[in-house]
PDB file of C-alpha atoms in Angstrom:
ATOM      1  CA  SER Y   1     107.092 114.183   5.240  1.00  0.00           C
ATOM      2  CA  GLN Y   2     104.678 115.886   3.015  1.00  0.00           C
ATOM      3  CA  GLN Y   3     105.009 115.919  -0.876  1.00  0.00           C
ATOM      4  CA  GLY Y   4     102.296 118.362  -2.114  1.00  0.00           C
ATOM      5  CA  GLU Y   5     102.086 122.041  -1.020  1.00  0.00           C
ATOM      6  CA  GLU Y   6      98.972 123.777  -1.890  1.00  0.00           C
ATOM      7  CA  ASP Y   7      98.881 127.548  -2.807  1.00  0.00           C
ATOM      8  CA  PRO Y   8      97.595 129.712  -1.721  1.00  0.00           C
ATOM      9  CA  GLN Y   9      97.114 128.455   1.799  1.00  0.00           C
ATOM     10  CA  ALA Y  10      93.738 130.181   2.164  1.00  0.00           C
ATOM     11  CA  LEU Y  11      91.184 131.869  -0.297  1.00  0.00           C
ATOM     12  CA  SER Y  12      88.132 133.835   0.189  1.00  0.00           C
ATOM     13  CA  ILE Y  13      85.890 134.648  -2.648  1.00  0.00           C
ATOM     14  CA  GLN Y  14      82.253 135.546  -3.451  1.00  0.00           C
ATOM     15  CA  GLU Y  15      79.802 132.966  -4.648  1.00  0.00           C
ATOM     16  CA  GLY Y  16      79.739 132.630  -8.422  1.00  0.00           C
ATOM     17  CA  GLU Y  17      83.526 133.424  -8.825  1.00  0.00           C
ATOM     18  CA  ASN Y  18      86.034 131.085  -9.955  1.00  0.00           C
ATOM     19  CA  ALA Y  19      88.695 129.544  -7.316  1.00  0.00           C
ATOM     20  CA  THR Y  20      91.917 128.271  -8.359  1.00  0.00           C
ATOM     21  CA  MET Y  21      94.337 126.266  -6.239  1.00  0.00           C
ATOM     22  CA  ASN Y  22      97.882 125.171  -7.087  1.00  0.00           C
ATOM     23  CA  CYS Y  23      99.814 122.211  -5.952  1.00  0.00           C
ATOM     24  CA  SER Y  24     103.480 121.502  -6.219  1.00  0.00           C
ATOM     25  CA  TYR Y  25     105.099 118.108  -5.459  1.00  0.00           C
ATOM     26  CA  LYS Y  26     108.755 116.948  -5.316  1.00  0.00           C
ATOM     27  CA  THR Y  27     109.133 113.416  -6.624  1.00  0.00           C
ATOM     28  CA  SER Y  28     107.954 111.572  -9.795  1.00  0.00           C
ATOM     29  CA  ILE Y  29     104.227 110.364  -9.648  1.00  0.00           C
ATOM     30  CA  ASN Y  30     102.061 107.904 -11.083  1.00  0.00           C
ATOM     31  CA  ASN Y  31      98.858 110.124 -10.428  1.00  0.00           C
ATOM     32  CA  LEU Y  32      97.840 113.047  -8.537  1.00  0.00           C
ATOM     33  CA  GLN Y  33      94.333 113.359  -6.642  1.00  0.00           C
ATOM     34  CA  TRP Y  34      92.425 116.150  -5.186  1.00  0.00           C
ATOM     35  CA  TYR Y  35      90.378 115.771  -1.902  1.00  0.00           C
ATOM     36  CA  ARG Y  36      87.989 118.058  -0.250  1.00  0.00           C
ATOM     37  CA  GLN Y  37      87.396 118.110   3.407  1.00  0.00           C
ATOM     38  CA  ASN Y  38      84.340 119.907   4.962  1.00  0.00           C
ATOM     39  CA  SER Y  39      84.439 121.290   8.451  1.00  0.00           C
ATOM     40  CA  GLY Y  40      83.637 118.365  10.730  1.00  0.00           C
ATOM     41  CA  ARG Y  41      83.389 115.911   8.043  1.00  0.00           C
ATOM     42  CA  GLY Y  42      85.440 113.319   6.121  1.00  0.00           C
ATOM     43  CA  LEU Y  43      87.663 113.572   3.138  1.00  0.00           C
ATOM     44  CA  VAL Y  44      85.984 113.259  -0.126  1.00  0.00           C
ATOM     45  CA  HIS Y  45      87.838 112.269  -3.296  1.00  0.00           C
ATOM     46  CA  LEU Y  46      87.158 114.619  -5.966  1.00  0.00           C
ATOM     47  CA  ILE Y  47      89.266 113.894  -9.082  1.00  0.00           C
ATOM     48  CA  LEU Y  48      92.328 111.709 -10.121  1.00  0.00           C
ATOM     49  CA  ILE Y  49      94.604 112.673 -12.884  1.00  0.00           C
ATOM     50  CA  ARG Y  50      97.288 110.299 -14.117  1.00  0.00           C
ATOM     51  CA  SER Y  51     100.707 111.306 -15.136  1.00  0.00           C
ATOM     52  CA  ASN Y  52     100.089 110.929 -18.798  1.00  0.00           C
ATOM     53  CA  GLU Y  53      97.067 113.267 -18.639  1.00  0.00           C
ATOM     54  CA  ARG Y  54      97.145 117.047 -19.041  1.00  0.00           C
ATOM     55  CA  GLU Y  55      93.789 118.014 -18.150  1.00  0.00           C
ATOM     56  CA  LYS Y  56      90.727 116.478 -16.699  1.00  0.00           C
ATOM     57  CA  HIS Y  57      87.208 117.835 -16.080  1.00  0.00           C
ATOM     58  CA  SER Y  58      84.484 116.665 -13.611  1.00  0.00           C
ATOM     59  CA  GLY Y  59      81.381 118.834 -13.417  1.00  0.00           C
ATOM     60  CA  ARG Y  60      82.450 122.312 -12.293  1.00  0.00           C
ATOM     61  CA  LEU Y  61      86.042 121.093 -11.671  1.00  0.00           C
ATOM     62  CA  ARG Y  62      88.845 121.322 -13.922  1.00  0.00           C
ATOM     63  CA  VAL Y  63      92.335 119.791 -13.003  1.00  0.00           C
ATOM     64  CA  THR Y  64      95.689 120.354 -14.765  1.00  0.00           C
ATOM     65  CA  LEU Y  65      98.889 118.601 -14.503  1.00  0.00           C
ATOM     66  CA  ASP Y  66     102.309 119.686 -15.629  1.00  0.00           C
ATOM     67  CA  THR Y  67     104.666 117.026 -14.770  1.00  0.00           C
ATOM     68  CA  SER Y  68     107.754 119.063 -16.026  1.00  0.00           C
ATOM     69  CA  LYS Y  69     106.984 121.688 -13.432  1.00  0.00           C
ATOM     70  CA  LYS Y  70     105.655 119.045 -10.948  1.00  0.00           C
ATOM     71  CA  SER Y  71     102.662 120.931 -10.386  1.00  0.00           C
ATOM     72  CA  SER Y  72      98.730 120.791 -10.644  1.00  0.00           C
ATOM     73  CA  SER Y  73      95.949 123.071 -10.447  1.00  0.00           C
ATOM     74  CA  LEU Y  74      92.380 122.711  -9.337  1.00  0.00           C
ATOM     75  CA  LEU Y  75      89.839 125.081 -10.787  1.00  0.00           C
ATOM     76  CA  ILE Y  76      86.498 125.371  -9.393  1.00  0.00           C
ATOM     77  CA  THR Y  77      84.119 127.358 -11.699  1.00  0.00           C
ATOM     78  CA  ALA Y  78      81.038 129.233 -10.463  1.00  0.00           C
ATOM     79  CA  SER Y  79      81.717 128.650  -6.892  1.00  0.00           C
ATOM     80  CA  ARG Y  80      78.868 127.901  -4.234  1.00  0.00           C
ATOM     81  CA  ALA Y  81      78.673 128.581  -0.639  1.00  0.00           C
ATOM     82  CA  ALA Y  82      78.679 124.630  -0.157  1.00  0.00           C
ATOM     83  CA  ASP Y  83      82.299 124.599  -1.891  1.00  0.00           C
ATOM     84  CA  THR Y  84      83.731 126.067   1.442  1.00  0.00           C
ATOM     85  CA  ALA Y  85      86.024 123.382   2.682  1.00  0.00           C
ATOM     86  CA  SER Y  86      89.721 122.680   2.825  1.00  0.00           C
ATOM     87  CA  TYR Y  87      91.368 121.073  -0.422  1.00  0.00           C
ATOM     88  CA  PHE Y  88      94.134 118.701  -0.490  1.00  0.00           C
ATOM     89  CA  CYS Y  89      96.345 117.470  -3.221  1.00  0.00           C
ATOM     90  CA  ALA Y  90      97.795 114.029  -2.744  1.00  0.00           C
ATOM     91  CA  THR Y  91     100.136 111.931  -4.519  1.00  0.00           C
ATOM     92  CA  PRO Y  92     101.337 108.208  -4.507  1.00  0.00           C
ATOM     93  CA  PRO Y  93     105.024 108.594  -4.696  1.00  0.00           C
ATOM     94  CA  ARG Y  94     106.330 106.228  -7.488  1.00  0.00           C
ATOM     95  CA  GLN Y  95     109.456 105.062  -5.473  1.00  0.00           C
ATOM     96  CA  GLY Y  96     109.000 101.879  -3.832  1.00  0.00           C
ATOM     97  CA  GLY Y  97     105.673 100.999  -5.545  1.00  0.00           C
ATOM     98  CA  SER Y  98     103.695 101.857  -2.380  1.00  0.00           C
ATOM     99  CA  GLU Y  99     100.280 103.052  -2.854  1.00  0.00           C
ATOM    100  CA  LYS Y 100     100.140 105.248   0.412  1.00  0.00           C
ATOM    101  CA  LEU Y 101      99.122 108.853  -0.400  1.00  0.00           C
ATOM    102  CA  VAL Y 102     101.196 111.722   0.581  1.00  0.00           C
ATOM    103  CA  PHE Y 103      98.957 114.882   1.227  1.00  0.00           C
ATOM    104  CA  GLY Y 104      99.834 118.734   1.261  1.00  0.00           C
ATOM    105  CA  LYS Y 105      98.946 120.747   4.189  1.00  0.00           C
ATOM    106  CA  GLY Y 106      95.706 121.861   2.437  1.00  0.00           C
ATOM    107  CA  MET Y 107      94.209 125.153   1.299  1.00  0.00           C
ATOM    108  CA  LYS Y 108      91.148 126.634   3.042  1.00  0.00           C
ATOM    109  CA  LEU Y 109      88.383 128.076   0.567  1.00  0.00           C
ATOM    110  CA  THR Y 110      85.884 130.156   1.890  1.00  0.00           C
ATOM    111  CA  VAL Y 111      82.939 131.098  -0.589  1.00  0.00           C
ATOM    112  CA  ASN Y 112      80.798 133.840   0.869  1.00  0.00           C
ATOM    113  CA  PRO Y 113      77.195 134.050  -0.266  1.00  0.00           C
TER     114      PRO Y 113
ATOM    115  CA  GLY F   1      76.544 100.356  -0.933  1.00  0.00           C
ATOM    116  CA  ALA F   2      77.879 101.643   2.293  1.00  0.00           C
ATOM    117  CA  GLY F   3      81.050 103.470   2.538  1.00  0.00           C
ATOM    118  CA  VAL F   4      83.986 103.054   4.892  1.00  0.00           C
ATOM    119  CA  SER F   5      82.890 103.163   8.557  1.00  0.00           C
ATOM    120  CA  GLN F   6      85.072 103.604  11.645  1.00  0.00           C
ATOM    121  CA  SER F   7      84.461 102.970  15.332  1.00  0.00           C
ATOM    122  CA  PRO F   8      84.389 104.441  17.705  1.00  0.00           C
ATOM    123  CA  ARG F   9      83.802 107.976  16.318  1.00  0.00           C
ATOM    124  CA  TYR F  10      85.272 109.462  19.447  1.00  0.00           C
ATOM    125  CA  LYS F  11      87.513 107.925  22.090  1.00  0.00           C
ATOM    126  CA  VAL F  12      88.861 109.703  25.250  1.00  0.00           C
ATOM    127  CA  THR F  13      91.210 107.691  27.105  1.00  0.00           C
ATOM    128  CA  LYS F  14      93.863 108.183  29.974  1.00  0.00           C
ATOM    129  CA  ARG F  15      97.505 108.229  29.121  1.00  0.00           C
ATOM    130  CA  GLY F  16      98.984 104.714  29.303  1.00  0.00           C
ATOM    131  CA  GLN F  17      95.933 102.935  28.541  1.00  0.00           C
ATOM    132  CA  ASP F  18      95.558 100.798  25.071  1.00  0.00           C
ATOM    133  CA  VAL F  19      93.170 101.798  22.503  1.00  0.00           C
ATOM    134  CA  ALA F  20      92.002  99.921  19.525  1.00  0.00           C
ATOM    135  CA  LEU F  21      90.469 101.652  16.649  1.00  0.00           C
ATOM    136  CA  ARG F  22      88.298  99.706  13.990  1.00  0.00           C
ATOM    137  CA  CYS F  23      87.935 100.292  10.305  1.00  0.00           C
ATOM    138  CA  ASP F  24      85.398  98.520   8.067  1.00  0.00           C
ATOM    139  CA  PRO F  25      86.195  99.046   4.430  1.00  0.00           C
ATOM    140  CA  ILE F  26      84.070  99.042   1.354  1.00  0.00           C
ATOM    141  CA  SER F  27      83.112  95.622   0.412  1.00  0.00           C
ATOM    142  CA  GLY F  28      85.381  94.247  -2.118  1.00  0.00           C
ATOM    143  CA  HIS F  29      88.197  96.861  -1.705  1.00  0.00           C
ATOM    144  CA  VAL F  30      91.495  95.186  -1.765  1.00  0.00           C
ATOM    145  CA  SER F  31      93.502  97.967  -0.117  1.00  0.00           C
ATOM    146  CA  LEU F  32      93.056  99.342   3.214  1.00  0.00           C
ATOM    147  CA  TYR F  33      95.020 102.548   4.653  1.00  0.00           C
ATOM    148  CA  TRP F  34      95.444 103.960   7.916  1.00  0.00           C
ATOM    149  CA  TYR F  35      96.130 107.897   8.147  1.00  0.00           C
ATOM    150  CA  ARG F  36      96.700 110.279  11.095  1.00  0.00           C
ATOM    151  CA  GLN F  37      95.567 113.873  10.757  1.00  0.00           C
ATOM    152  CA  ALA F  38      96.511 116.656  13.151  1.00  0.00           C
ATOM    153  CA  LEU F  39      94.479 119.764  13.329  1.00  0.00           C
ATOM    154  CA  GLY F  40      95.275 122.108  10.500  1.00  0.00           C
ATOM    155  CA  GLN F  41      97.235 119.659   8.647  1.00  0.00           C
ATOM    156  CA  GLY F  42      96.821 117.108   5.832  1.00  0.00           C
ATOM    157  CA  PRO F  43      96.478 113.298   6.734  1.00  0.00           C
ATOM    158  CA  GLU F  44      99.860 111.523   7.260  1.00  0.00           C
ATOM    159  CA  PHE F  45     100.261 107.920   6.338  1.00  0.00           C
ATOM    160  CA  LEU F  46     100.616 105.088   8.931  1.00  0.00           C
ATOM    161  CA  THR F  47     100.344 101.888   7.104  1.00  0.00           C
ATOM    162  CA  TYR F  48      98.407 100.013   4.489  1.00  0.00           C
ATOM    163  CA  PHE F  49      97.182  96.440   3.659  1.00  0.00           C
ATOM    164  CA  ASN F  50      96.363  94.550   0.526  1.00  0.00           C
ATOM    165  CA  TYR F  51      94.006  91.873   1.372  1.00  0.00           C
ATOM    166  CA  GLU F  52      95.406  90.628   4.831  1.00  0.00           C
ATOM    167  CA  ALA F  53      99.018  91.468   4.133  1.00  0.00           C
ATOM    168  CA  GLN F  54     100.610  94.522   5.531  1.00  0.00           C
ATOM    169  CA  GLN F  55     102.406  96.102   2.583  1.00  0.00           C
ATOM    170  CA  ASP F  56     103.992  99.236   4.077  1.00  0.00           C
ATOM    171  CA  LYS F  57     104.169 100.031   7.809  1.00  0.00           C
ATOM    172  CA  SER F  58     106.920 102.820   7.345  1.00  0.00           C
ATOM    173  CA  GLY F  59     104.563 105.648   8.781  1.00  0.00           C
ATOM    174  CA  LEU F  60     103.849 103.986  12.188  1.00  0.00           C
ATOM    175  CA  PRO F  61     105.598 106.316  14.626  1.00  0.00           C
ATOM    176  CA  ASN F  62     107.005 103.588  17.009  1.00  0.00           C
ATOM    177  CA  ASP F  63     106.306 100.105  18.120  1.00  0.00           C
ATOM    178  CA  ARG F  64     103.501 101.149  20.296  1.00  0.00           C
ATOM    179  CA  PHE F  65     101.456 101.397  16.997  1.00  0.00           C
ATOM    180  CA  SER F  66     100.496  98.169  15.257  1.00  0.00           C
ATOM    181  CA  ALA F  67      97.698  97.219  12.784  1.00  0.00           C
ATOM    182  CA  GLU F  68      96.013  94.006  11.637  1.00  0.00           C
ATOM    183  CA  ARG F  69      93.776  92.766   8.954  1.00  0.00           C
ATOM    184  CA  PRO F  70      93.681  89.243   9.672  1.00  0.00           C
ATOM    185  CA  GLU F  71      90.756  88.342   7.165  1.00  0.00           C
ATOM    186  CA  GLY F  72      91.268  90.698   4.515  1.00  0.00           C
ATOM    187  CA  SER F  73      88.429  92.991   5.313  1.00  0.00           C
ATOM    188  CA  ILE F  74      88.084  94.620   8.727  1.00  0.00           C
ATOM    189  CA  SER F  75      91.168  96.130  10.224  1.00  0.00           C
ATOM    190  CA  THR F  76      92.257  97.234  13.770  1.00  0.00           C
ATOM    191  CA  LEU F  77      94.734  99.894  14.543  1.00  0.00           C
ATOM    192  CA  THR F  78      96.132  99.425  18.219  1.00  0.00           C
ATOM    193  CA  ILE F  79      97.881 102.053  20.236  1.00  0.00           C
ATOM    194  CA  GLN F  80      99.567 100.532  23.371  1.00  0.00           C
ATOM    195  CA  ARG F  81     100.487 102.709  26.245  1.00  0.00           C
ATOM    196  CA  THR F  82      98.927 105.904  24.897  1.00  0.00           C
ATOM    197  CA  GLU F  83     100.529 109.258  25.190  1.00  0.00           C
ATOM    198  CA  GLN F  84      99.238 112.713  24.808  1.00  0.00           C
ATOM    199  CA  ARG F  85     100.843 113.195  21.731  1.00  0.00           C
ATOM    200  CA  ASP F  86      98.895 110.498  20.019  1.00  0.00           C
ATOM    201  CA  SER F  87      95.762 112.542  20.261  1.00  0.00           C
ATOM    202  CA  ALA F  88      94.689 113.065  16.581  1.00  0.00           C
ATOM    203  CA  MET F  89      92.104 112.226  14.050  1.00  0.00           C
ATOM    204  CA  TYR F  90      92.698 108.579  12.889  1.00  0.00           C
ATOM    205  CA  ARG F  91      91.435 108.017   9.324  1.00  0.00           C
ATOM    206  CA  CYS F  92      90.949 104.902   7.349  1.00  0.00           C
ATOM    207  CA  ALA F  93      90.464 104.513   3.721  1.00  0.00           C
ATOM    208  CA  SER F  94      90.037 101.660   1.360  1.00  0.00           C
ATOM    209  CA  SER F  95      90.492 101.337  -2.509  1.00  0.00           C
ATOM    210  CA  LEU F  96      90.461  99.128  -5.280  1.00  0.00           C
ATOM    211  CA  ALA F  97      94.124  98.788  -5.844  1.00  0.00           C
ATOM    212  CA  GLY F  98      95.780 101.644  -7.563  1.00  0.00           C
ATOM    213  CA  ASN F  99      92.668 103.910  -7.653  1.00  0.00           C
ATOM    214  CA  GLU F 100      91.178 106.711  -5.533  1.00  0.00           C
ATOM    215  CA  GLN F 101      90.906 106.105  -1.901  1.00  0.00           C
ATOM    216  CA  PHE F 102      87.566 106.372  -0.105  1.00  0.00           C
ATOM    217  CA  PHE F 103      87.888 107.801   3.425  1.00  0.00           C
ATOM    218  CA  GLY F 104      85.778 106.890   6.531  1.00  0.00           C
ATOM    219  CA  PRO F 105      84.660 109.566   8.987  1.00  0.00           C
ATOM    220  CA  GLY F 106      87.573 108.996  11.167  1.00  0.00           C
ATOM    221  CA  THR F 107      88.038 108.447  14.900  1.00  0.00           C
ATOM    222  CA  ARG F 108      88.774 111.396  16.999  1.00  0.00           C
ATOM    223  CA  LEU F 109      91.262 110.065  19.721  1.00  0.00           C
ATOM    224  CA  THR F 110      92.071 112.463  22.887  1.00  0.00           C
ATOM    225  CA  VAL F 111      94.525 111.103  25.483  1.00  0.00           C
ATOM    226  CA  LEU F 112      94.293 112.895  28.621  1.00  0.00           C
TER     227      LEU F 112
END
């Protein structure tokens, strides 16, 4: 079963624009993670935000977390063609103490040069 | 240091054959995870280990799937009597417990 749902499912923008992706999840979490997957390549961890954090930055990435709404957003500023990829949010469900990650279906971002 | 490695990168097999997929995690990483990813979908959890102990195998689809990590490092995911529906990308990840997971390149399994 999938926990996170990214929105929109696909986004196409011009280089230099900002891209915002949203993730909603269902159960209580300890943290939420964002991953990127380039075509034909592996999953790359981007950023982790803990349940007691509201915002986190890493380079051109900005992640917010609203635990009351069970949602997170990923903002990529000044996008580049190399940002073209699928983006996934993933959460380790708090129940049971398992550290497995439950991924959403992903969002495909296309940045046009 | 080196990242997570997986072998083989591609595996084509005939229905009914057994396959063994290997994962070599980042040195020192306590936790090792197996996921399966269908085209256009996010990875789906299969099982994970802390050291050599299998902590959670709730994601294994059926008893044809098994995994081991006998010395707490390299892990093998075995699929017996493969079926066409087993075709997918199998991904391995490792982590220091409770932190972000680092994924390998995956093994693309095709069952004919």
